[in-house]
């Protein structure tokens, strides 16, 4: 047994490495090189499709887009960004986006959880309902928009068939259109929310729920006092994901409102979500403005997610 | 407090009978241990008392009430789970208080009861911690406190000691026995550990393959096992069981006459506990395989000429045979040492000496 200070031990241990230093270094580079080789494909794809556009976006935002392609793009610095984000059109779009998200996400989260609780029962044929409940996660946005467009139609829609007169149509009314698209977004997110919630429910510790039942708790109490707190990380996760998805949801408004050719200017203005606004500016060849809007949306997503983490994380219980 | 009565209770999972026609009564105030190997149905039986498993056939009574269709919350039972099943989002105080909050106790009453339960289990210092900040032994005590904070009709414990280390297990075993004695509440305790069963229970019910093998006080099960399963399962190591033959009132093993018995002629299973055997100048012939020193005792593992394994327990100061050495084994003559079992059914032959 060798007795000495830790430094002695370190010296002893490092001796062989120092002697064989050259060989070791060569070995190490070989290993590193191989590692870099493996990440190269992913890195290339990330670089070309994510990193380069991200940087280019900032360049576009700082330059005025020329009217005709090929002409010089004058540098305007932050000016274009400040003009864009203070415009009334942007503020209107921001308000619509906020309403859209605040309606769609909580409803989608709640419906997902409610359906997951139902589908988590051990009943015969429940697998069929799990399939049905999760279906909206894989329903194309175009399909969803067309289905709802038909359901809400003032001439042959569902409400109309119930004798409720909705003329000029919910999706065509400036007061209602935004709520309609918010509802559709909630419905679309419900499927993914359901899948997340069901996975969460199935990983809950069974014995803890059983303990609550033997401790005399009613089904209702077990749900609110035990299931929901234990599910809080999952609910929180679904909320964050739902928010990010809602902020990037383009298709519903585009198909139901913008491309339908039925909307008035007022409807169009009230449902002009930030992401749709960005696409419009791109089609108008206003790349600089679109880039500024994209930066704004990026910052909003960042801030909202950060706030969610800070505020909600305190109320979320993570297991041991 | 109440008795728990199984009347032909059966539980089937698909084609498997987890509990098969169980009829048994846990007396009022009794500490009954359900003992058996994994998969024997003991936990299922316990969960049926709790109401966590539906009863496929038969009736289960707590007190005078048939509880087959009564949900867990209305059965007035308290259960301690193997995993402790504490509420991870609640403090120790709120965990212990949880069952009280489901009933109409006012705050003063709740606080008093929590304080008392916490004091009993030395948890007073830990009341404001969350389960995640506790050690395994502390969590176990919180689970016990959550059970004893109210006075239910029955305590149900599902292997509550199996996740504790050896020293803590011995301590907690004594704690549970003491608490049960003080509260005198009917308790059903599930374990696969026969030491726990022997030391804790007023009576032990041994289950195997979903069927009740024997129920009785620990000493009775140890001294008069009803069948070869109970004989082999109780005791560490269990009873030696080898093929023998009764001829003209004498039982012999491998051709060596062991002792006079009152049994009819024919093949039998002969049982003898390791501590009732000793190495002797003459007796049953065997070959020593190896020895295991346990401390005060030594196990001599040997093989009979028939290939059957045999274990002799002897004191540390006795001479130990070498591996491969030919030895002779004799039965200590106290009249209770030898057990005879039916060769086919494994049931005890009451003609045993």
XYZ file of C-alpha atoms in Angstrom:
673
model
C 0.000 0.000 0.000
C 1.386 3.363 -1.000
C 0.906 6.154 1.481
C 1.219 9.729 0.284
C -0.617 12.904 -0.619
C -3.173 13.013 -3.398
C -0.643 14.975 -5.432
C 1.791 12.095 -5.162
C -0.837 9.711 -6.387
C -1.630 12.013 -9.274
C 2.019 12.228 -10.228
C 2.310 8.453 -10.172
C -0.807 8.007 -12.217
C 0.211 10.563 -14.831
C 3.674 9.187 -15.371
C 2.820 6.623 -18.022
C 0.572 9.024 -19.867
C 3.326 11.625 -20.091
C 5.730 9.091 -21.495
C 3.309 7.804 -24.114
C 1.906 11.306 -24.782
C 2.496 11.322 -28.545
C 0.782 8.021 -29.163
C -2.156 8.924 -26.952
C -2.680 12.219 -28.738
C -2.663 10.501 -32.105
C -5.217 7.967 -30.866
C -7.368 10.748 -29.541
C -7.389 12.657 -32.826
C -8.342 9.514 -34.639
C -11.296 9.142 -32.315
C -12.306 12.805 -32.567
C -11.947 12.738 -36.336
C -14.267 9.785 -36.567
C -16.745 11.552 -34.306
C -16.762 14.666 -36.505
C -17.200 12.493 -39.559
C -20.330 11.000 -38.040
C -21.921 14.356 -37.264
C -20.959 15.860 -40.634
C -24.187 14.959 -42.517
C -26.395 16.365 -39.773
C -24.129 19.374 -39.484
C -24.298 20.064 -43.227
C -28.082 19.848 -43.293
C -28.348 22.034 -40.205
C -25.885 24.508 -41.674
C -27.531 24.847 -45.079
C -31.164 24.823 -43.995
C -31.083 26.355 -40.528
C -27.928 28.183 -39.651
C -27.347 29.938 -42.987
C -30.997 31.104 -43.326
C -30.923 32.285 -39.720
C -27.925 34.494 -40.395
C -29.150 35.546 -43.833
C -32.431 36.610 -42.230
C -30.600 39.169 -40.113
C -28.802 40.431 -43.198
C -32.118 40.783 -45.043
C -33.645 42.621 -42.113
C -30.846 45.154 -42.129
C -31.138 45.859 -45.864
C -33.910 47.365 -47.871
C -35.105 44.901 -50.518
C -34.788 46.497 -53.972
C -37.856 46.742 -56.136
C -36.227 44.759 -58.917
C -34.008 41.758 -58.185
C -30.352 42.325 -58.961
C -30.354 45.982 -57.948
C -28.237 46.960 -54.959
C -29.843 46.535 -51.517
C -29.034 49.580 -49.405
C -28.092 49.027 -45.757
C -30.725 50.500 -43.417
C -29.668 48.996 -40.083
C -32.327 48.697 -37.376
C -34.548 51.261 -39.068
C -36.530 48.719 -41.134
C -37.149 46.592 -38.024
C -38.406 49.458 -35.864
C -40.653 50.748 -38.655
C -42.125 47.275 -39.185
C -42.809 46.418 -35.550
C -44.409 49.796 -34.826
C -46.722 49.678 -37.826
C -50.447 49.388 -37.105
C -50.609 46.302 -39.316
C -48.020 44.560 -37.164
C -49.775 45.524 -33.924
C -53.110 44.267 -35.283
C -51.406 41.025 -36.318
C -49.767 40.728 -32.904
C -53.128 41.097 -31.178
C -54.726 38.457 -33.409
C -51.835 36.072 -32.826
C -52.106 36.570 -29.073
C -55.860 35.902 -29.028
C -55.401 32.905 -31.331
C -52.721 31.349 -29.086
C -54.431 32.120 -25.791
C -57.612 30.420 -27.014
C -56.137 27.502 -28.948
C -53.451 26.265 -26.558
C -55.359 25.942 -23.246
C -58.368 24.390 -24.992
C -56.139 21.952 -26.884
C -54.270 21.037 -23.698
C -57.477 20.571 -21.727
C -59.236 18.500 -24.400
C -56.130 16.341 -24.818
C -56.015 15.669 -21.088
C -59.745 14.984 -20.855
C -59.660 12.531 -23.744
C -56.518 10.868 -22.381
C -58.229 10.291 -19.031
C -61.143 8.666 -20.859
C -58.900 6.585 -23.133
C -56.726 5.479 -20.212
C -59.529 3.256 -18.892
C -59.002 -0.446 -19.284
C -62.033 -1.126 -21.419
C -62.597 -3.458 -24.286
C -61.990 -1.813 -27.643
C -60.373 1.242 -26.091
C -57.528 1.003 -28.631
C -60.000 2.096 -31.302
C -60.830 5.246 -29.376
C -57.156 5.947 -28.766
C -56.694 5.832 -32.523
C -59.663 8.127 -33.126
C -58.669 10.624 -30.431
C -55.124 10.916 -31.732
C -56.246 11.221 -35.356
C -56.227 15.015 -35.441
C -52.475 14.891 -34.884
C -52.064 13.371 -38.331
C -54.925 15.150 -40.071
C -53.513 17.485 -42.668
C -54.207 21.130 -41.989
C -55.737 21.474 -45.460
C -58.156 18.650 -44.715
C -59.044 20.177 -41.352
C -59.613 23.603 -42.873
C -61.801 22.222 -45.652
C -63.850 20.104 -43.207
C -64.433 23.027 -40.891
C -65.034 25.327 -43.826
C -67.872 23.022 -44.816
C -69.213 22.610 -41.278
C -69.267 26.376 -40.778
C -70.607 27.134 -44.194
C -73.602 29.511 -44.071
C -75.328 27.697 -46.950
C -74.844 23.992 -46.269
C -73.051 23.868 -42.899
C -73.827 21.980 -39.729
C -75.148 24.978 -37.787
C -77.304 25.914 -40.713
C -78.728 22.391 -40.842
C -79.631 22.787 -37.156
C -81.584 25.840 -38.128
C -79.100 28.343 -36.729
C -78.707 31.166 -39.166
C -75.072 32.163 -39.256
C -75.118 34.355 -42.350
C -72.747 35.763 -43.443
C -70.951 32.674 -42.111
C -68.743 32.328 -39.069
C -65.548 32.178 -41.085
C -66.685 35.202 -43.074
C -67.647 37.379 -40.119
C -65.011 39.834 -38.838
C -66.194 39.300 -35.259
C -66.125 35.510 -35.348
C -63.503 34.406 -37.864
C -60.569 34.627 -35.455
C -62.417 32.511 -32.885
C -63.256 29.997 -35.576
C -59.634 29.551 -36.637
C -58.573 29.446 -32.968
C -61.063 26.650 -32.372
C -59.786 24.725 -35.370
C -56.226 25.143 -34.126
C -57.308 23.813 -30.706
C -58.973 20.855 -32.402
C -55.853 20.160 -34.449
C -53.529 20.355 -31.447
C -55.880 18.170 -29.401
C -54.561 14.994 -31.093
C -50.932 15.640 -30.261
C -51.915 16.885 -26.813
C -53.878 13.645 -26.321
C -50.868 11.514 -27.282
C -48.586 13.435 -24.910
C -51.131 13.244 -22.071
C -51.843 9.546 -22.562
C -48.124 8.784 -22.471
C -47.919 10.869 -19.294
C -50.858 9.108 -17.671
C -49.492 5.689 -18.499
C -46.174 6.448 -16.875
C -47.778 7.608 -13.611
C -46.881 5.412 -10.632
C -49.880 3.097 -10.315
C -49.377 2.457 -6.613
C -49.573 6.159 -5.735
C -53.012 6.389 -7.329
C -54.041 3.192 -5.564
C -52.751 4.580 -2.288
C -55.029 7.582 -2.737
C -58.008 5.284 -3.296
C -57.281 3.211 -0.194
C -56.718 6.458 1.725
C -60.383 7.203 1.145
C -60.163 9.675 -1.750
C -63.021 9.881 -4.254
C -62.320 9.556 -7.980
C -62.617 13.332 -8.275
C -60.162 13.955 -5.435
C -57.697 11.405 -6.812
C -57.800 13.222 -10.143
C -57.367 16.763 -8.847
C -55.132 16.120 -5.844
C -52.922 13.353 -7.199
C -53.217 12.791 -10.960
C -53.038 16.438 -12.030
C -50.070 17.338 -9.780
C -48.211 14.248 -10.954
C -49.090 15.137 -14.539
C -47.951 18.756 -14.195
C -44.648 18.259 -16.059
C -46.555 16.684 -18.948
C -49.231 19.395 -18.965
C -46.506 22.031 -18.892
C -44.678 20.341 -21.760
C -47.871 20.151 -23.826
C -48.483 23.845 -23.150
C -45.034 24.903 -24.343
C -45.183 22.711 -27.435
C -48.725 23.875 -28.182
C -47.673 27.522 -27.953
C -44.753 27.042 -30.322
C -46.985 25.176 -32.770
C -49.728 27.827 -32.555
C -47.253 30.644 -33.186
C -46.137 28.873 -36.357
C -49.554 27.730 -37.528
C -50.071 29.059 -41.015
C -52.366 26.690 -42.853
C -55.700 27.177 -41.098
C -55.925 30.898 -41.771
C -54.408 30.562 -45.218
C -56.912 27.961 -46.421
C -60.041 28.920 -44.510
C -59.729 32.694 -44.835
C -57.018 34.013 -47.087
C -57.210 31.586 -49.992
C -60.931 30.929 -49.839
C -61.654 34.066 -51.743
C -64.741 34.627 -49.611
C -63.255 36.818 -46.900
C -63.740 40.544 -46.718
C -60.822 42.822 -45.995
C -61.998 43.136 -42.366
C -61.980 39.376 -41.853
C -58.596 39.169 -43.442
C -57.196 41.891 -41.167
C -58.581 40.298 -38.004
C -57.161 36.871 -38.775
C -53.819 37.998 -40.116
C -51.555 36.019 -37.799
C -47.883 36.947 -37.681
C -46.858 33.868 -39.594
C -49.391 34.614 -42.349
C -48.221 38.204 -42.418
C -44.659 36.965 -42.991
C -45.730 34.767 -45.899
C -47.684 37.630 -47.453
C -44.652 39.908 -47.341
C -42.592 37.175 -48.970
C -45.126 36.874 -51.792
C -45.030 40.643 -52.109
C -41.246 40.280 -52.515
C -40.745 42.400 -49.401
C -38.020 40.105 -48.111
C -36.586 42.726 -45.810
C -39.915 43.343 -44.078
C -40.624 39.605 -43.908
C -37.211 39.089 -42.307
C -37.984 41.763 -39.701
C -41.316 40.071 -38.938
C -39.564 36.716 -38.673
C -37.151 38.171 -36.146
C -40.100 39.574 -34.190
C -41.838 36.190 -34.190
C -38.617 34.504 -33.135
C -38.199 36.929 -30.231
C -41.844 36.524 -29.197
C -41.552 32.726 -29.217
C -38.351 32.968 -27.215
C -39.823 35.328 -24.633
C -43.127 33.462 -24.281
C -41.350 30.139 -23.825
C -38.919 31.637 -21.332
C -41.787 33.176 -19.360
C -43.647 29.869 -19.388
C -40.587 28.155 -18.021
C -40.054 30.743 -15.320
C -43.628 31.144 -14.173
C -45.037 27.671 -14.655
C -41.937 25.732 -13.702
C -42.398 26.910 -10.117
C -45.794 25.267 -9.984
C -44.710 22.106 -11.712
C -43.797 19.089 -9.720
C -41.042 16.913 -11.108
C -40.712 13.457 -9.537
C -37.889 12.439 -7.287
C -61.397 -3.314 14.108
C -62.926 -6.261 12.409
C -62.273 -9.738 11.211
C -61.612 -10.433 7.544
C -63.241 -13.510 6.120
C -62.531 -15.142 2.770
C -65.311 -17.456 1.689
C -64.355 -19.404 -1.413
C -62.669 -16.347 -2.902
C -61.240 -16.852 -6.379
C -59.442 -14.425 -8.655
C -58.748 -15.263 -12.266
C -56.628 -13.289 -14.708
C -57.606 -14.729 -18.096
C -56.986 -18.456 -17.726
C -54.779 -18.111 -14.679
C -56.233 -18.640 -11.227
C -54.193 -16.249 -9.098
C -56.200 -17.099 -5.991
C -58.080 -20.370 -5.999
C -61.066 -20.898 -3.730
C -59.537 -19.291 -0.652
C -61.440 -19.827 2.567
C -59.867 -18.381 5.683
C -60.635 -15.999 8.506
C -58.327 -13.334 9.854
C -59.440 -12.881 13.458
C -60.267 -9.534 14.982
C -57.032 -7.907 16.166
C -54.876 -10.618 14.718
C -51.561 -10.147 12.894
C -51.763 -12.571 9.999
C -48.899 -13.078 7.583
C -49.597 -14.187 4.017
C -46.491 -16.087 3.017
C -45.450 -17.654 -0.244
C -43.080 -17.428 -3.190
C -43.595 -14.798 -5.890
C -46.654 -15.490 -7.991
C -48.386 -17.501 -5.267
C -51.330 -15.105 -5.089
C -50.580 -13.488 -1.738
C -50.475 -9.924 -3.064
C -53.613 -10.544 -5.120
C -55.379 -11.782 -1.985
C -54.314 -8.613 -0.147
C -55.376 -6.364 -3.007
C -58.787 -8.009 -2.985
C -59.176 -7.033 0.666
C -58.192 -3.484 -0.307
C -60.657 -3.463 -3.189
C -57.941 -2.870 -5.758
C -58.707 -6.175 -7.472
C -62.181 -7.357 -8.310
C -63.249 -10.688 -6.874
C -64.010 -13.254 -9.574
C -65.960 -15.654 -7.365
C -66.774 -16.146 -3.702
C -67.392 -13.594 -0.975
C -65.132 -11.408 1.090
C -66.281 -10.002 4.415
C -64.806 -7.256 6.525
C -66.608 -7.427 9.841
C -70.169 -8.395 8.985
C -70.203 -6.631 5.627
C -69.731 -8.371 2.336
C -67.366 -5.969 0.569
C -67.148 -7.551 -2.910
C -68.687 -4.490 -4.555
C -67.566 -1.780 -2.152
C -64.907 0.597 -3.554
C -61.572 0.925 -1.693
C -62.401 4.339 -0.273
C -65.436 2.992 1.572
C -63.813 -0.132 3.004
C -62.133 1.648 5.925
C -58.767 0.012 5.410
C -55.243 1.417 5.349
C -52.630 -0.021 3.064
C -48.841 0.182 3.069
C -47.361 -0.459 -0.358
C -44.111 -2.137 -1.279
C -42.981 0.993 -3.148
C -44.355 3.127 -0.238
C -46.457 5.024 -2.803
C -46.015 8.397 -1.117
C -47.450 11.469 -2.800
C -44.271 12.977 -4.239
C -45.730 16.477 -4.571
C -46.817 16.728 -0.940
C -44.743 17.277 2.164
C -44.426 14.524 4.749
C -47.029 16.336 6.849
C -49.512 16.497 3.996
C -48.795 12.890 3.075
C -49.667 11.696 6.567
C -52.635 14.056 6.697
C -54.016 12.945 3.329
C -56.334 10.171 4.633
C -57.674 12.502 7.345
C -58.531 15.174 4.784
C -60.787 12.683 3.029
C -62.893 12.451 6.193
C -64.536 15.081 8.356
C -61.758 15.838 10.787
C -61.284 19.432 11.841
C -57.883 21.026 11.613
C -57.002 20.692 15.299
C -57.857 17.006 15.255
C -55.841 16.471 12.084
C -52.817 18.284 13.485
C -52.956 16.319 16.710
C -53.182 12.993 14.925
C -50.387 13.836 12.479
C -48.182 14.933 15.369
C -48.861 11.704 17.244
C -48.228 9.455 14.242
C -45.076 11.405 13.373
C -43.809 11.112 16.937
C -44.474 7.374 17.006
C -42.368 6.885 13.889
C -39.756 9.563 14.680
C -40.730 11.755 11.762
C -41.363 15.007 13.634
C -38.167 16.599 12.285
C -39.023 15.640 8.725
C -42.608 16.906 8.512
C -41.836 19.751 6.105
C -39.721 17.741 3.705
C -40.855 16.191 0.463
C -40.556 12.422 -0.048
C -37.778 12.988 -2.595
C -35.578 14.356 0.175
C -35.938 11.274 2.367
C -33.997 8.040 2.575
C -35.657 4.715 1.876
C -36.126 3.953 5.555
C -37.637 7.377 6.212
C -40.062 7.007 3.315
C -41.067 3.648 4.680
C -41.837 5.234 8.045
C -43.913 7.953 6.361
C -45.912 5.221 4.617
C -46.511 3.559 7.986
C -47.435 6.880 9.584
C -49.960 7.523 6.825
C -51.546 4.182 7.707
C -51.620 4.548 11.503
C -52.786 8.170 11.486
C -56.350 6.884 11.460
C -57.894 3.827 13.045
C -59.160 1.765 10.152
C -60.778 -1.629 10.538
C -57.838 -3.402 8.865
C -54.209 -2.652 8.075
C -52.904 -4.152 4.861
C -49.164 -4.336 4.267
C -47.670 -5.470 0.986
C -44.031 -6.441 1.550
C -43.304 -3.094 3.191
C -39.833 -4.151 4.327
C -38.472 -5.612 1.112
C -36.791 -2.401 -0.061
C -34.918 -1.820 3.199
C -31.395 -2.937 3.989
C -30.899 -5.787 6.443
C -30.372 -3.768 9.644
C -33.218 -1.360 8.989
C -35.450 -4.278 8.104
C -34.893 -5.935 11.474
C -35.583 -2.649 13.295
C -38.685 -1.801 11.336
C -39.959 -5.344 11.762
C -39.893 -4.850 15.519
C -41.492 -1.396 15.168
C -44.399 -2.761 13.159
C -44.976 -5.578 15.640
C -44.937 -3.091 18.522
C -47.352 -0.707 16.791
C -49.692 -3.538 15.904
C -49.649 -4.779 19.480
C -50.456 -1.321 20.791
C -53.247 -0.601 18.317
C -54.514 -4.203 18.262
C -55.910 -3.623 14.785
C -56.454 -6.567 12.459
C -53.406 -6.676 10.195
C -52.691 -8.656 7.053
C -49.025 -8.612 6.132
C -47.748 -10.031 2.841
C -44.200 -11.296 2.538
C -42.083 -13.878 0.768
C -39.536 -13.762 3.593
C -40.141 -16.628 5.986
C -38.070 -14.957 8.717
C -40.486 -12.005 8.688
C -43.373 -14.427 8.741
C -42.011 -16.448 11.651
C -41.096 -13.414 13.749
C -44.086 -11.142 13.133
C -47.265 -13.092 12.690
C -49.688 -14.445 15.240
C -50.520 -16.853 12.486
C -49.082 -17.554 9.063
C -51.063 -18.507 5.982
C -48.872 -20.195 3.398
C -50.007 -19.877 -0.223
C -48.698 -21.673 -3.266
C -50.119 -21.602 -6.765
C -53.069 -19.576 -5.513
C -54.056 -22.232 -3.003
C -53.920 -22.082 0.757
C -51.461 -24.711 1.965
C -51.706 -24.271 5.696
C -52.676 -21.621 8.196
C -51.606 -21.639 11.824
C -49.222 -20.244 14.421
C -45.565 -20.064 13.262
C -44.363 -22.817 15.586
C -47.100 -25.159 14.482
C -46.238 -24.637 10.832
C -42.600 -25.176 11.606
C -43.046 -28.262 13.715
C -45.977 -29.866 11.951
C -45.989 -28.725 8.313
C -49.125 -29.886 6.536
C -47.315 -30.818 3.358
C -43.944 -30.935 1.662
C -44.379 -27.388 0.290
C -44.740 -25.831 3.721
C -41.988 -28.081 5.061
C -39.575 -26.948 2.372
C -40.605 -23.274 2.378
C -40.368 -22.574 6.096
C -36.967 -22.698 7.730
C -33.673 -21.466 6.378
C -32.653 -23.748 4.833
C -35.935 -25.622 4.551
C -36.627 -29.150 5.604
C -34.662 -31.945 3.933
C -37.079 -34.008 1.869
C -35.931 -37.319 0.434
C -37.512 -40.492 -0.874
C -37.903 -43.248 1.702
C -39.658 -46.528 2.227
C -41.751 -47.894 5.089
C -41.552 -51.626 5.616
C -42.838 -53.475 8.676
C -43.054 -50.350 10.807
C -39.557 -49.125 9.993
C -38.753 -46.214 7.683
C -35.550 -46.388 5.713
C -33.749 -44.083 3.319
C -31.440 -45.480 0.706
C -31.680 -48.859 2.430
C -30.574 -47.518 5.794
C -33.154 -48.095 8.496
C -33.806 -44.794 10.262
C -36.459 -45.402 12.863
C -39.648 -47.217 13.828
C -42.838 -45.514 12.679
C -46.537 -46.251 12.702
C -47.248 -46.131 9.006
C -48.404 -48.511 6.364
C -45.884 -50.115 4.069
C -44.844 -48.355 0.877
C -42.810 -45.424 -0.443
C -42.994 -42.105 1.444
C -41.281 -38.761 1.464
C -39.142 -38.434 4.558
C -38.528 -35.002 6.012
C -36.029 -33.843 8.614
C -34.936 -30.311 9.507
C -31.193 -29.647 9.197
C -30.873 -28.811 12.900
C -32.348 -32.165 13.936
C -29.510 -33.975 12.201
C -25.916 -34.541 13.214
C -22.866 -36.265 11.868
C -22.425 -39.583 13.634
C -20.247 -42.694 13.500
C -23.100 -44.548 11.866
C -26.388 -43.729 10.157
C -27.443 -42.522 6.743
C -24.532 -42.722 4.304
C -23.710 -39.577 2.378
C -20.877 -37.670 0.719
C -19.984 -34.208 1.995
C -20.023 -31.613 -0.812
C -19.010 -28.468 1.029
C -19.667 -26.529 4.198
C -21.079 -23.031 4.750
C -20.135 -21.194 7.918
C -23.074 -18.984 8.988
C -21.571 -17.814 12.259
C -22.670 -19.841 15.255
C -23.793 -22.607 12.939
C -22.295 -24.464 10.026
C -24.272 -25.989 7.180
C -22.869 -29.223 5.856
C -24.159 -29.778 2.347
C -24.009 -33.379 1.280
C -25.303 -35.755 -1.348
C -26.998 -39.089 -0.756
C -26.082 -42.092 -2.909
C -29.409 -41.538 -4.686
C -28.166 -38.107 -5.771
C -30.577 -36.242 -3.478
C -29.170 -33.216 -1.639
C -29.192 -33.121 2.111
C -28.216 -30.404 4.594
C -27.039 -30.866 8.167
C -26.812 -27.911 10.523
C -24.249 -28.226 13.259
C -22.483 -26.027 15.781
C -19.342 -24.144 14.789
C -17.109 -26.106 17.159
C -17.973 -29.510 15.688
C -15.435 -31.084 13.350
C -16.191 -30.242 9.733
C -15.911 -32.902 7.024
C -13.700 -32.374 4.010
C -15.229 -32.069 0.579
C -15.768 -35.537 -0.868
C -15.506 -37.212 2.528
C -17.906 -40.076 3.255
C -20.052 -39.277 6.280
C -22.879 -40.753 8.313
C -25.923 -38.785 9.377
C -28.103 -39.566 12.384
C -31.423 -38.044 13.460
C -31.489 -36.343 16.853
C -33.900 -38.386 18.845
C -36.568 -36.094 20.239
C -39.599 -37.768 18.741
C -40.580 -34.747 16.599
C -37.598 -34.750 14.300
C -38.853 -37.020 11.580
C -41.759 -36.147 9.265
C -43.460 -38.441 6.789
C -45.361 -37.200 3.764
C -47.469 -38.935 1.186
C -45.328 -39.561 -1.859
C -48.052 -38.561 -4.313
C -49.965 -35.696 -2.688
C -47.159 -34.427 -0.482
C -49.615 -34.300 2.428
C -48.485 -34.984 5.949
C -48.961 -38.537 7.152
C -50.382 -38.222 10.618
C -48.861 -41.555 11.492
C -45.556 -39.732 11.801
C -43.683 -40.746 14.938
